[in-house]
PDB file of C-alpha atoms in Angstrom:
ATOM      1  CA  MET A   1     -20.365  -0.676 -19.998  1.00  0.00           C
ATOM      2  CA  TYR A   2     -18.569  -2.180 -16.710  1.00  0.00           C
ATOM      3  CA  ASP A   3     -20.274  -5.304 -15.480  1.00  0.00           C
ATOM      4  CA  PRO A   4     -19.788  -5.727 -11.450  1.00  0.00           C
ATOM      5  CA  ALA A   5     -20.029  -9.234 -11.935  1.00  0.00           C
ATOM      6  CA  SER A   6     -17.063  -9.498 -14.131  1.00  0.00           C
ATOM      7  CA  ALA A   7     -14.858  -8.921 -11.002  1.00  0.00           C
ATOM      8  CA  VAL A   8     -13.318 -12.326  -9.869  1.00  0.00           C
ATOM      9  CA  GLU A   9     -12.355 -12.393  -6.102  1.00  0.00           C
ATOM     10  CA  GLY A  10     -10.386 -15.071  -4.138  1.00  0.00           C
ATOM     11  CA  LEU A  11      -7.186 -16.450  -4.535  1.00  0.00           C
ATOM     12  CA  GLU A  12      -8.155 -19.518  -6.113  1.00  0.00           C
ATOM     13  CA  ALA A  13     -10.753 -17.871  -8.340  1.00  0.00           C
ATOM     14  CA  VAL A  14      -8.116 -15.336  -9.752  1.00  0.00           C
ATOM     15  CA  ALA A  15      -5.618 -18.052 -10.081  1.00  0.00           C
ATOM     16  CA  ALA A  16      -8.153 -20.153 -12.076  1.00  0.00           C
ATOM     17  CA  ALA A  17      -9.400 -16.887 -14.195  1.00  0.00           C
ATOM     18  CA  GLN A  18      -5.416 -15.617 -14.707  1.00  0.00           C
ATOM     19  CA  PRO A  19      -3.370 -18.686 -14.766  1.00  0.00           C
ATOM     20  CA  GLU A  20      -0.587 -16.988 -16.716  1.00  0.00           C
ATOM     21  CA  HIS A  21      -0.553 -13.638 -14.391  1.00  0.00           C
ATOM     22  CA  VAL A  22       3.139 -12.958 -13.674  1.00  0.00           C
ATOM     23  CA  GLY A  23       2.358 -11.068 -10.725  1.00  0.00           C
ATOM     24  CA  LEU A  24       0.085 -13.558  -9.180  1.00  0.00           C
ATOM     25  CA  LEU A  25       2.667 -16.324  -9.916  1.00  0.00           C
ATOM     26  CA  ALA A  26       5.449 -14.362  -8.283  1.00  0.00           C
ATOM     27  CA  LEU A  27       3.569 -14.034  -4.955  1.00  0.00           C
ATOM     28  CA  ASN A  28       2.534 -17.553  -4.753  1.00  0.00           C
ATOM     29  CA  GLY A  29       2.733 -18.392  -1.197  1.00  0.00           C
ATOM     30  CA  LEU A  30       3.000 -15.015  -0.061  1.00  0.00           C
ATOM     31  CA  ALA A  31      -0.652 -13.396  -1.286  1.00  0.00           C
ATOM     32  CA  THR A  32      -3.354 -13.970   1.091  1.00  0.00           C
ATOM     33  CA  HIS A  33      -6.078 -12.656  -0.989  1.00  0.00           C
ATOM     34  CA  ALA A  34      -6.584 -11.580  -4.754  1.00  0.00           C
ATOM     35  CA  LYS A  35      -8.983  -9.572  -6.764  1.00  0.00           C
ATOM     36  CA  PHE A  36      -8.748  -9.179 -10.677  1.00  0.00           C
ATOM     37  CA  ASP A  37     -11.089  -6.408 -11.898  1.00  0.00           C
ATOM     38  CA  ARG A  38     -11.091  -4.293 -14.680  1.00  0.00           C
ATOM     39  CA  ASP A  39      -7.992  -5.751 -15.972  1.00  0.00           C
ATOM     40  CA  GLU A  40      -6.101  -4.924 -12.801  1.00  0.00           C
ATOM     41  CA  MET A  41      -4.730  -7.164 -10.238  1.00  0.00           C
ATOM     42  CA  THR A  42      -4.841  -6.568  -6.367  1.00  0.00           C
ATOM     43  CA  LEU A  43      -3.006  -8.685  -4.474  1.00  0.00           C
ATOM     44  CA  THR A  44      -3.017  -8.487  -0.361  1.00  0.00           C
ATOM     45  CA  VAL A  45      -0.046  -9.646   1.618  1.00  0.00           C
ATOM     46  CA  ALA A  46       0.892  -9.766   5.528  1.00  0.00           C
ATOM     47  CA  ARG A  47       2.935  -6.735   6.790  1.00  0.00           C
ATOM     48  CA  GLU A  48       5.740  -9.090   7.525  1.00  0.00           C
ATOM     49  CA  ASP A  49       5.900 -10.136   4.112  1.00  0.00           C
ATOM     50  CA  VAL A  50       5.620  -6.889   2.225  1.00  0.00           C
ATOM     51  CA  VAL A  51       9.755  -6.560   1.564  1.00  0.00           C
ATOM     52  CA  ALA A  52       9.689 -10.329   0.255  1.00  0.00           C
ATOM     53  CA  ALA A  53       6.830  -9.627  -1.961  1.00  0.00           C
ATOM     54  CA  CYS A  54       8.287  -6.360  -3.457  1.00  0.00           C
ATOM     55  CA  GLU A  55      11.529  -8.478  -4.162  1.00  0.00           C
ATOM     56  CA  ALA A  56       9.472 -11.199  -5.757  1.00  0.00           C
ATOM     57  CA  LEU A  57       7.654  -9.075  -8.067  1.00  0.00           C
ATOM     58  CA  GLN A  58      10.903  -7.118  -8.931  1.00  0.00           C
ATOM     59  CA  ALA A  59      12.261 -10.516  -9.960  1.00  0.00           C
ATOM     60  CA  ALA A  60       9.631 -11.467 -12.072  1.00  0.00           C
ATOM     61  CA  GLY A  61      10.019  -8.105 -14.112  1.00  0.00           C
ATOM     62  CA  TYR A  62       8.328  -5.370 -12.393  1.00  0.00           C
ATOM     63  CA  ASN A  63      10.533  -2.702 -12.928  1.00  0.00           C
ATOM     64  CA  PHE A  64       8.546   0.434 -11.893  1.00  0.00           C
ATOM     65  CA  PHE A  65       7.489   1.583  -8.480  1.00  0.00           C
ATOM     66  CA  GLU A  66       4.681   4.063  -9.142  1.00  0.00           C
ATOM     67  CA  ASP A  67       3.680   5.045  -5.689  1.00  0.00           C
ATOM     68  CA  VAL A  68       2.402   4.146  -2.113  1.00  0.00           C
ATOM     69  CA  THR A  69      -0.501   5.521  -0.433  1.00  0.00           C
ATOM     70  CA  ALA A  70      -2.830   4.934   2.680  1.00  0.00           C
ATOM     71  CA  VAL A  71      -6.372   4.642   3.557  1.00  0.00           C
ATOM     72  CA  ASP A  72      -7.842   5.129   7.251  1.00  0.00           C
ATOM     73  CA  TRP A  73     -10.880   3.009   7.551  1.00  0.00           C
ATOM     74  CA  TYR A  74     -11.576   4.357  10.887  1.00  0.00           C
ATOM     75  CA  PRO A  75     -13.486   2.760  13.148  1.00  0.00           C
ATOM     76  CA  SER A  76     -13.058  -0.478  11.388  1.00  0.00           C
ATOM     77  CA  GLU A  77     -10.376  -2.937  11.986  1.00  0.00           C
ATOM     78  CA  PRO A  78      -7.738  -3.453  10.405  1.00  0.00           C
ATOM     79  CA  ARG A  79      -7.525   0.465  10.150  1.00  0.00           C
ATOM     80  CA  PHE A  80      -5.142   1.158   7.678  1.00  0.00           C
ATOM     81  CA  GLN A  81      -4.601   0.007   4.098  1.00  0.00           C
ATOM     82  CA  ILE A  82      -1.290   0.540   2.653  1.00  0.00           C
ATOM     83  CA  THR A  83      -1.816   0.481  -1.052  1.00  0.00           C
ATOM     84  CA  TYR A  84       1.529   0.029  -3.652  1.00  0.00           C
ATOM     85  CA  HIS A  85       1.195   0.231  -7.258  1.00  0.00           C
ATOM     86  CA  ILE A  86       3.796  -1.541  -9.121  1.00  0.00           C
ATOM     87  CA  LEU A  87       4.349  -1.742 -13.106  1.00  0.00           C
ATOM     88  CA  SER A  88       6.150  -3.886 -15.445  1.00  0.00           C
ATOM     89  CA  HIS A  89       6.484  -2.156 -18.571  1.00  0.00           C
ATOM     90  CA  ARG A  90       7.810  -5.087 -20.693  1.00  0.00           C
ATOM     91  CA  LEU A  91       4.808  -7.114 -19.471  1.00  0.00           C
ATOM     92  CA  LYS A  92       2.189  -4.088 -19.699  1.00  0.00           C
ATOM     93  CA  GLN A  93       0.904  -5.118 -16.278  1.00  0.00           C
ATOM     94  CA  ARG A  94       0.441  -3.148 -13.279  1.00  0.00           C
ATOM     95  CA  VAL A  95      -0.031  -5.000  -9.531  1.00  0.00           C
ATOM     96  CA  ARG A  96      -1.803  -2.986  -6.812  1.00  0.00           C
ATOM     97  CA  LEU A  97       0.112  -4.525  -3.699  1.00  0.00           C
ATOM     98  CA  VAL A  98      -2.417  -4.236  -0.259  1.00  0.00           C
ATOM     99  CA  VAL A  99      -1.194  -4.320   3.331  1.00  0.00           C
ATOM    100  CA  ARG A 100      -3.744  -4.092   6.190  1.00  0.00           C
ATOM    101  CA  LEU A 101      -2.558  -2.630   9.528  1.00  0.00           C
ATOM    102  CA  GLU A 102      -4.403  -2.738  12.886  1.00  0.00           C
ATOM    103  CA  GLY A 103      -4.674   0.757  14.423  1.00  0.00           C
ATOM    104  CA  ASP A 104      -3.187   0.510  17.917  1.00  0.00           C
ATOM    105  CA  ALA A 105       0.308   0.856  16.697  1.00  0.00           C
ATOM    106  CA  PRO A 106       0.487   0.712  12.871  1.00  0.00           C
ATOM    107  CA  ALA A 107       4.124  -0.391  11.608  1.00  0.00           C
ATOM    108  CA  MET A 108       5.492  -2.290   8.982  1.00  0.00           C
ATOM    109  CA  ASP A 109       8.972  -2.705   7.192  1.00  0.00           C
ATOM    110  CA  SER A 110      10.011   0.189   4.714  1.00  0.00           C
ATOM    111  CA  ILE A 111      10.627  -1.210   1.077  1.00  0.00           C
ATOM    112  CA  THR A 112      13.194   1.485   0.219  1.00  0.00           C
ATOM    113  CA  GLY A 113      15.615  -1.283  -0.099  1.00  0.00           C
ATOM    114  CA  VAL A 114      13.850  -2.559  -2.843  1.00  0.00           C
ATOM    115  CA  TRP A 115      12.552   0.600  -4.498  1.00  0.00           C
ATOM    116  CA  PRO A 116      14.259   3.722  -3.218  1.00  0.00           C
ATOM    117  CA  ALA A 117      11.609   5.955  -4.842  1.00  0.00           C
ATOM    118  CA  ALA A 118       9.066   4.969  -1.917  1.00  0.00           C
ATOM    119  CA  ASN A 119      11.463   7.138   0.541  1.00  0.00           C
ATOM    120  CA  PHE A 120       9.133  10.146   0.422  1.00  0.00           C
ATOM    121  CA  TYR A 121       5.885   8.440  -0.049  1.00  0.00           C
ATOM    122  CA  GLU A 122       6.572   6.513   3.289  1.00  0.00           C
ATOM    123  CA  ARG A 123       7.671   9.685   4.931  1.00  0.00           C
ATOM    124  CA  GLU A 124       4.372  11.094   3.872  1.00  0.00           C
ATOM    125  CA  ILE A 125       2.239   8.403   5.147  1.00  0.00           C
ATOM    126  CA  PHE A 126       4.191   8.616   8.508  1.00  0.00           C
ATOM    127  CA  ASP A 127       3.502  12.325   8.825  1.00  0.00           C
ATOM    128  CA  LEU A 128      -0.269  12.482   7.774  1.00  0.00           C
ATOM    129  CA  PHE A 129      -1.324   8.743   9.200  1.00  0.00           C
ATOM    130  CA  GLY A 130       0.957   7.724  11.871  1.00  0.00           C
ATOM    131  CA  VAL A 131       2.381   4.560  10.109  1.00  0.00           C
ATOM    132  CA  ARG A 132       6.035   3.662  11.112  1.00  0.00           C
ATOM    133  CA  PHE A 133       8.036   2.255   8.605  1.00  0.00           C
ATOM    134  CA  GLY A 134      10.878   0.098  10.159  1.00  0.00           C
ATOM    135  CA  GLY A 135      14.343   0.450   8.705  1.00  0.00           C
ATOM    136  CA  HIS A 136      13.432   3.770   6.621  1.00  0.00           C
ATOM    137  CA  PRO A 137      16.516   5.799   6.136  1.00  0.00           C
ATOM    138  CA  ASN A 138      14.958   9.141   7.224  1.00  0.00           C
ATOM    139  CA  LEU A 139      11.484   8.847   8.676  1.00  0.00           C
ATOM    140  CA  VAL A 140      10.785  12.202   9.506  1.00  0.00           C
ATOM    141  CA  ARG A 141       7.950  14.423   8.949  1.00  0.00           C
ATOM    142  CA  ILE A 142       7.695  15.833   5.309  1.00  0.00           C
ATOM    143  CA  MET A 143       4.776  17.882   5.411  1.00  0.00           C
ATOM    144  CA  MET A 144       3.825  19.080   8.928  1.00  0.00           C
ATOM    145  CA  PRO A 145       6.276  21.177  11.180  1.00  0.00           C
ATOM    146  CA  GLU A 146       8.627  18.651  13.323  1.00  0.00           C
ATOM    147  CA  ASP A 147       6.541  20.014  16.558  1.00  0.00           C
ATOM    148  CA  TRP A 148       3.062  19.323  15.132  1.00  0.00           C
ATOM    149  CA  GLN A 149       1.002  17.191  17.347  1.00  0.00           C
ATOM    150  CA  GLY A 150      -0.662  14.139  15.791  1.00  0.00           C
ATOM    151  CA  HIS A 151      -1.412  13.081  12.154  1.00  0.00           C
ATOM    152  CA  PRO A 152      -4.028  15.036  10.216  1.00  0.00           C
ATOM    153  CA  LEU A 153      -5.411  12.531   7.619  1.00  0.00           C
ATOM    154  CA  ARG A 154      -6.253   9.984  10.486  1.00  0.00           C
ATOM    155  CA  LYS A 155     -10.192  10.173  10.660  1.00  0.00           C
ATOM    156  CA  ASP A 156     -10.365  10.680  14.187  1.00  0.00           C
ATOM    157  CA  TYR A 157      -8.246  13.587  13.986  1.00  0.00           C
ATOM    158  CA  PRO A 158      -9.965  16.759  15.149  1.00  0.00           C
ATOM    159  CA  VAL A 159     -11.267  19.078  12.323  1.00  0.00           C
ATOM    160  CA  GLU A 160      -9.508  22.271  13.994  1.00  0.00           C
ATOM    161  CA  GLY A 161      -6.528  20.214  15.261  1.00  0.00           C
ATOM    162  CA  TYR A 162      -5.705  19.745  18.784  1.00  0.00           C
ATOM    163  CA  ARG A 163      -6.054  22.828  20.929  1.00  0.00           C
TER     164      ARG A 163
END
């Protein structure tokens, strides 16, 4: 049975509990927060460090970009959470990489230069949440029509759309 008290949170506490974790070591100096829970590592980085963090994880042996998704925490700030799941088959480890964005004009760099598979996921986040990814090769809507107004997965989006 899972014991919530077994979760370790905070960079120093996680580093002490998991001193050999390759993902944590790779993001030394880039991670701003860490949590280790249920044998999964979650590392938070600043939006301006996301590409460097992905490059560091790739160099450390993380070879598979699984996905990226978004959460709208409206009305809280930072409003948006962008979450990347990256795996190492050799190490048998997964890292959850988190970036938090303010809601006024959410934007960050694209990681498609590091992980080309992020292309359609970033387009989906742009389309449904309105988060812009700088340097993306083709940041256009992927699900909604081009002339659609707004971003339907934002929590302040009207249930019946704009009229």
